PDB file of N, CA and C in Angstrom:
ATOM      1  N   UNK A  10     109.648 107.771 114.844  1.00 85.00           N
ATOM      2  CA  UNK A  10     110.039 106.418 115.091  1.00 85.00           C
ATOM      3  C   UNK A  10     108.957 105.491 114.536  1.00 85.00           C
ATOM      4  N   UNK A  11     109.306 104.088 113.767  1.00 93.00           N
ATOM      5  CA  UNK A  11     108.402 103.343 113.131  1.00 93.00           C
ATOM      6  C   UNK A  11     107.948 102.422 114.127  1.00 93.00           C
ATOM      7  N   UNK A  12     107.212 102.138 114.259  1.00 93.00           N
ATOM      8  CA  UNK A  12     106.109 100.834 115.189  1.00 93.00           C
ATOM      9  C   UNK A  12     105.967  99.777 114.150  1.00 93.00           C
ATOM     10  N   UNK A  13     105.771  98.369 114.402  1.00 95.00           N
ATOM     11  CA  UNK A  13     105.221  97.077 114.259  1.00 95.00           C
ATOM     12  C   UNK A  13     103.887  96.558 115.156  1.00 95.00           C
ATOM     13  N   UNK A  14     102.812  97.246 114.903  1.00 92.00           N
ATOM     14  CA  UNK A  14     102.267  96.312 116.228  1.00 92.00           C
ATOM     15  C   UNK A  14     101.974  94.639 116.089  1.00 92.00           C
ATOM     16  N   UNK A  15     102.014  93.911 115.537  1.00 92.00           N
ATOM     17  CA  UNK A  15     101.801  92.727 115.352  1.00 92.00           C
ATOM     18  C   UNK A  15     100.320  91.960 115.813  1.00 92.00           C
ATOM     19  N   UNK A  16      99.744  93.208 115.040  1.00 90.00           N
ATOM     20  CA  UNK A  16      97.918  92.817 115.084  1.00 90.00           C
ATOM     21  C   UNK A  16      97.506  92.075 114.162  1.00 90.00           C
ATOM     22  N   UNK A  17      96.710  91.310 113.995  1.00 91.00           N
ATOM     23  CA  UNK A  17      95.925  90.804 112.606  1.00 91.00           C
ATOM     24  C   UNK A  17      95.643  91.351 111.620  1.00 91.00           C
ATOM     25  N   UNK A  18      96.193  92.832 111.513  1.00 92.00           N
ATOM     26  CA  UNK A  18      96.051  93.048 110.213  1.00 92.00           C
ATOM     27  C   UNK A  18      97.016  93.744 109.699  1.00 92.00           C
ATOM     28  N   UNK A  19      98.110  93.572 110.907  1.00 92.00           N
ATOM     29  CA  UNK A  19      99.810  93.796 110.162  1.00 92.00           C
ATOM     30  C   UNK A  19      99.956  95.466 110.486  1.00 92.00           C
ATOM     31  N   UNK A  20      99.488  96.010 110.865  1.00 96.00           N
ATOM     32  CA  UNK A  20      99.286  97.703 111.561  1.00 96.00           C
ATOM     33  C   UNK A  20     100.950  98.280 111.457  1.00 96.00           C
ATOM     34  N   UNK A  21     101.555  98.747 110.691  1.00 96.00           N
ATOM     35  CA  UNK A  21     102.445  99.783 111.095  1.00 96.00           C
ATOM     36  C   UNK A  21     102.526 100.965 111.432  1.00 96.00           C
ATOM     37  N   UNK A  22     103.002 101.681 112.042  1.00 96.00           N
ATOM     38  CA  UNK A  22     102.906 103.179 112.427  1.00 96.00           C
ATOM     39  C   UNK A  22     104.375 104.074 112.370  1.00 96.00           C
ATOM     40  N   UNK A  23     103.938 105.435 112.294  1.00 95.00           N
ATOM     41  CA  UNK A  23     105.150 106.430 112.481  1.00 95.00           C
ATOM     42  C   UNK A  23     104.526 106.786 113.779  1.00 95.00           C
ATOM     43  N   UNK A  24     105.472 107.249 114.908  1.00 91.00           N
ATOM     44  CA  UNK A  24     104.911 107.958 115.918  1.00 91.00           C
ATOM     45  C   UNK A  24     105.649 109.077 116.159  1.00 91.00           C
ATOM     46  N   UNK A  25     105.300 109.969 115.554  1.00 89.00           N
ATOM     47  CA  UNK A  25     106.408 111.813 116.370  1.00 89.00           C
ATOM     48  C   UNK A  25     106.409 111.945 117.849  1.00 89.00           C
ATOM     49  N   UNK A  26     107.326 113.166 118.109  1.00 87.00           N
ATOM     50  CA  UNK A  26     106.490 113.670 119.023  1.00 87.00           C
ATOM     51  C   UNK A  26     105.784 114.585 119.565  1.00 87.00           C
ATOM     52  N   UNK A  27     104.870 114.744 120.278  1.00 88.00           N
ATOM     53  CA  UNK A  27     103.670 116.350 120.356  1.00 88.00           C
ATOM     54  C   UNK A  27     102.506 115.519 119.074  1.00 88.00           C
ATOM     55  N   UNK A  28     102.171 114.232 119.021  1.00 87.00           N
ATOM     56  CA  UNK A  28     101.338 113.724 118.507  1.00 87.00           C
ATOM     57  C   UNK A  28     101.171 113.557 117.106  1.00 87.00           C
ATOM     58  N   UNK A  29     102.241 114.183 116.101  1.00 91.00           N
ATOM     59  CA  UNK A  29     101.966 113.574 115.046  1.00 91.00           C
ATOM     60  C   UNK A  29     102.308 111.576 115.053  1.00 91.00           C
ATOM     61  N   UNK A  30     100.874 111.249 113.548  1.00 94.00           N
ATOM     62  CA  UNK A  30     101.012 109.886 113.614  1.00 94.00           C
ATOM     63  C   UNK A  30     101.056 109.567 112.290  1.00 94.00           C
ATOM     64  N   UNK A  31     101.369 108.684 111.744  1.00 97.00           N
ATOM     65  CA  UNK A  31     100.968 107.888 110.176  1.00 97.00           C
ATOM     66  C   UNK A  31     100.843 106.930 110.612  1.00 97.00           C
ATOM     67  N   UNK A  32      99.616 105.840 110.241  1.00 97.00           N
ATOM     68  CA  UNK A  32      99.038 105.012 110.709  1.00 97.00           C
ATOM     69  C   UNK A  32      98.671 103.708 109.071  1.00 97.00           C
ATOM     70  N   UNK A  33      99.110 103.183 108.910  1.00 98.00           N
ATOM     71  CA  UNK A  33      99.389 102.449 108.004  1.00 98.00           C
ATOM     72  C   UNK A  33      98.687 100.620 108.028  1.00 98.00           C
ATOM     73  N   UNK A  34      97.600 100.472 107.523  1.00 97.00           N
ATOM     74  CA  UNK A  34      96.583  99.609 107.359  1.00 97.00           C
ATOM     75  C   UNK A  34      96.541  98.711 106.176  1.00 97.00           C
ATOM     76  N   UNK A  35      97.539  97.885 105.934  1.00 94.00           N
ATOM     77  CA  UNK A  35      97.080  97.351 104.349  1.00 94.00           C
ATOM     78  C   UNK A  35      96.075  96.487 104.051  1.00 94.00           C
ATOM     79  N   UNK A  36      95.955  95.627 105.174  1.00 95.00           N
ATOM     80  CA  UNK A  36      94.766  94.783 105.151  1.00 95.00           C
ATOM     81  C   UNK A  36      93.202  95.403 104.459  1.00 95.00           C
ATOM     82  N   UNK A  37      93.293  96.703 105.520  1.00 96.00           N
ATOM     83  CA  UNK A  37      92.273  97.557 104.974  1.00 96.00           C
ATOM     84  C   UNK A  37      92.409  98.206 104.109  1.00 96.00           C
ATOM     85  N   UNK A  38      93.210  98.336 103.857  1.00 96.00           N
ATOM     86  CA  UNK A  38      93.956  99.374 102.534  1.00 96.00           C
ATOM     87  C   UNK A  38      93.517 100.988 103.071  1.00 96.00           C
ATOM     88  N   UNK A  39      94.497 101.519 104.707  1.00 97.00           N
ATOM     89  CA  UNK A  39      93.673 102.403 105.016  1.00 97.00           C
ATOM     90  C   UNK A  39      94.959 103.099 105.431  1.00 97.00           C
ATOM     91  N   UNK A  40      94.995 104.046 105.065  1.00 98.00           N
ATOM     92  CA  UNK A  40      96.521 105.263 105.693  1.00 98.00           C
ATOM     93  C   UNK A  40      95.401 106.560 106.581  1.00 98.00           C
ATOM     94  N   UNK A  41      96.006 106.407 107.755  1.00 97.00           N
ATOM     95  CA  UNK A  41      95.262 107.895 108.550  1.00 97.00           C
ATOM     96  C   UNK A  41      96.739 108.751 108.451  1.00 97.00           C
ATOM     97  N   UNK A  42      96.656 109.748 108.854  1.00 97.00           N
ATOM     98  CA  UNK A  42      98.264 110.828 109.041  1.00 97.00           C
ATOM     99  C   UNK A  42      97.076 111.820 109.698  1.00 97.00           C
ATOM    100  N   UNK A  43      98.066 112.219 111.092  1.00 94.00           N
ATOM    101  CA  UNK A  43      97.377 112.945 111.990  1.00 94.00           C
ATOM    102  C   UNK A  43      98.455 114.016 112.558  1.00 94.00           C
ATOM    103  N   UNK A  44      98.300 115.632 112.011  1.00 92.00           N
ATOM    104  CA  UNK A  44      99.628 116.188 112.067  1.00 92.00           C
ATOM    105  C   UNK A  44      99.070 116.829 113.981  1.00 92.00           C
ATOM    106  N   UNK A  45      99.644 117.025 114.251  1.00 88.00           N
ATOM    107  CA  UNK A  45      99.615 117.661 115.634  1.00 88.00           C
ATOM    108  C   UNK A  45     100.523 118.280 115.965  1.00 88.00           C
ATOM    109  N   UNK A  46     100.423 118.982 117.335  1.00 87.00           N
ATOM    110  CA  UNK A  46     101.652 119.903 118.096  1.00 87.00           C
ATOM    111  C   UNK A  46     100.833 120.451 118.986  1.00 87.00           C
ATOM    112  N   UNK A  47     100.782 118.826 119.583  1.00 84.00           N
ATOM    113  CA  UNK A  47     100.517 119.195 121.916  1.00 84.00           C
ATOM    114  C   UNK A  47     101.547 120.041 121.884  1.00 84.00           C
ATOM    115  N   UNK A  48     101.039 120.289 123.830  1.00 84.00           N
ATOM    116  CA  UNK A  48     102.255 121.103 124.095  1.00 84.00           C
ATOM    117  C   UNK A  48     103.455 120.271 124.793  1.00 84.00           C
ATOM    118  N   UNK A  49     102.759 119.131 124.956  1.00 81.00           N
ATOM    119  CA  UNK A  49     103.568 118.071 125.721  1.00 81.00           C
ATOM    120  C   UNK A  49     104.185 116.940 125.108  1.00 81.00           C
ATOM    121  N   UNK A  50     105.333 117.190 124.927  1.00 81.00           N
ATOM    122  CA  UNK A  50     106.638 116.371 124.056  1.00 81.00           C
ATOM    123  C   UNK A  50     105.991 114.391 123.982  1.00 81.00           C
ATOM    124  N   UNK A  51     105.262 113.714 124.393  1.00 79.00           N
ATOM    125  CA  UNK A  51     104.335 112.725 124.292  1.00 79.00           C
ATOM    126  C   UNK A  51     103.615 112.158 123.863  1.00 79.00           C
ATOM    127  N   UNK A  52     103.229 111.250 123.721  1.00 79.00           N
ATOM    128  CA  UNK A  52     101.695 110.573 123.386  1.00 79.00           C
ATOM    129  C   UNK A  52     100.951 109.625 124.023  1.00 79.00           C
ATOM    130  N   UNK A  53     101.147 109.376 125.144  1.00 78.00           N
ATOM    131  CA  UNK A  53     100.880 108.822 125.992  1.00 78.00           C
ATOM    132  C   UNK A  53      99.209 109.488 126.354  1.00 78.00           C
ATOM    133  N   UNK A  54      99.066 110.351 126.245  1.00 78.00           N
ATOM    134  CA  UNK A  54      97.432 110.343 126.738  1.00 78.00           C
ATOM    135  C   UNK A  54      96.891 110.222 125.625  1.00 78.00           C
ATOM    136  N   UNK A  55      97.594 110.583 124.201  1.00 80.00           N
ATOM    137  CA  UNK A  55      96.533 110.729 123.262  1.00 80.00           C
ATOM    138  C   UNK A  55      96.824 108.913 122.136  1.00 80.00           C
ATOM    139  N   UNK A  56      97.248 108.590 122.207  1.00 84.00           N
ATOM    140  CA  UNK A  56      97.518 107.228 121.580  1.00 84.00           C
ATOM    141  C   UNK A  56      96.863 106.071 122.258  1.00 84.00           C
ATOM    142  N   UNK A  57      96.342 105.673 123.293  1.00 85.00           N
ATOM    143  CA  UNK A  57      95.238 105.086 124.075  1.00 85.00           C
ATOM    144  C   UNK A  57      93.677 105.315 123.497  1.00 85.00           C
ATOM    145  N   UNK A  58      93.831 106.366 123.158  1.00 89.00           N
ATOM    146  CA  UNK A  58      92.096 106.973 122.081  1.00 89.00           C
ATOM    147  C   UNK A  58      92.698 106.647 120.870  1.00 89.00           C
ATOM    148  N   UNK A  59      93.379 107.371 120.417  1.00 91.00           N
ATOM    149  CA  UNK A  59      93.208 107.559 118.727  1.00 91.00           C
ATOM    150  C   UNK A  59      93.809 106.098 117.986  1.00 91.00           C
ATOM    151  N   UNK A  60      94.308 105.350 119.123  1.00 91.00           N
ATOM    152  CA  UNK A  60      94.735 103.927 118.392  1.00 91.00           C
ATOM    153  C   UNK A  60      93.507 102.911 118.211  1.00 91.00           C
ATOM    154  N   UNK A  61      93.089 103.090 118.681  1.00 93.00           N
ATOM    155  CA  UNK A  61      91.698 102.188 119.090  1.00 93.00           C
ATOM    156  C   UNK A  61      90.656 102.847 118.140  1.00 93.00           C
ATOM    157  N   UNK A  62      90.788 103.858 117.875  1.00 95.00           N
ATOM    158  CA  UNK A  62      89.954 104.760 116.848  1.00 95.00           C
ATOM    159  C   UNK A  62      89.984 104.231 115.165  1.00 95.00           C
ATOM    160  N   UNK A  63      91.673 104.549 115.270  1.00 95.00           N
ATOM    161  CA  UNK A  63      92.505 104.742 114.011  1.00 95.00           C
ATOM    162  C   UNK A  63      91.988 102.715 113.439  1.00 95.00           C
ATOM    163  N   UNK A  64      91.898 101.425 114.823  1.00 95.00           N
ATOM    164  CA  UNK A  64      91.839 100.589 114.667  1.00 95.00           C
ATOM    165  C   UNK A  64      89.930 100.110 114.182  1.00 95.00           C
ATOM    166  N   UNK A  65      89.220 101.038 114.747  1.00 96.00           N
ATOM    167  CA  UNK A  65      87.938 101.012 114.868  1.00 96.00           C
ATOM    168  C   UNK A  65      87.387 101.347 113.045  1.00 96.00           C
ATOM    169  N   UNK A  66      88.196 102.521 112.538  1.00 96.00           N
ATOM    170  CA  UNK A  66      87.669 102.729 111.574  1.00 96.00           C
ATOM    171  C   UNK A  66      88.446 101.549 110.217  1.00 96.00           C
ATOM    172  N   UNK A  67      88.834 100.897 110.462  1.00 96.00           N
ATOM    173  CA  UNK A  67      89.795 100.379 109.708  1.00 96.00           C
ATOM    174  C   UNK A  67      88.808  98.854 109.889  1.00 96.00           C
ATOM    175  N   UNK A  68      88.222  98.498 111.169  1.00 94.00           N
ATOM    176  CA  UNK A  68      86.934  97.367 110.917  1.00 94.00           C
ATOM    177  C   UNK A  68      86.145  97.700 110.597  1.00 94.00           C
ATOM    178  N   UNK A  69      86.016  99.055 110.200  1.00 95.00           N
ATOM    179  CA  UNK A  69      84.529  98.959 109.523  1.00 95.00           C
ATOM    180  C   UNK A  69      84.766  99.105 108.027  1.00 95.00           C
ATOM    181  N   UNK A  70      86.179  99.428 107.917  1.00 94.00           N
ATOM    182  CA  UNK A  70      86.729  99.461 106.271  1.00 94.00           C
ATOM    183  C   UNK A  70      85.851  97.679 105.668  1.00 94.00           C
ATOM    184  N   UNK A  71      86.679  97.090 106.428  1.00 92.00           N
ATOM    185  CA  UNK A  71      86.581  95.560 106.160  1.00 92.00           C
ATOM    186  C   UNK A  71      85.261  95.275 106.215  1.00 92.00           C
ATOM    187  N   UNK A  72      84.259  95.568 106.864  1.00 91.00           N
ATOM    188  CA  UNK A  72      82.912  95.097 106.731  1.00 91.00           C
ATOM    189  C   UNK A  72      82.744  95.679 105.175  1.00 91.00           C
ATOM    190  N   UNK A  73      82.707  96.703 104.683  1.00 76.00           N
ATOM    191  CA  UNK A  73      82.491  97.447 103.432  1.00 76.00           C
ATOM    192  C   UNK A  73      82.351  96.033 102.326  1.00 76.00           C
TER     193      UNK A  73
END
């Protein structure tokens, strides 16, 4: 399923489920893809970290 988050730097996402992600940055000009297979049909524990991550490395793109 595709996401919009409507951040400042226009963030789209794919979200599977069992944690795969494509994480889509143009501002930064930054694509993450994160294949996974929890055992738990979700992402709810792991998208709270790795969004904030996926968002973390993408400001430091921009300082560059």
């Amino acid at each position: 399923m595709w996401w919009v988050s409507h951040n400042e730097h226009g963030v789209y996402m794919a979200l599977g489920i069992h944690g795969q992600t494509i994480y889509v940055d143009l501002k930064a000009e930054m694509v993450i893809v994160r294949y996974a297979s929890h055992q738990i049909a979700a992402n709810s524990a792991n998208d709270p970290i790795s969004l904030q991550a996926f968002a973390a490395a993408a400001d430091f793109l921009m300082k560059r």
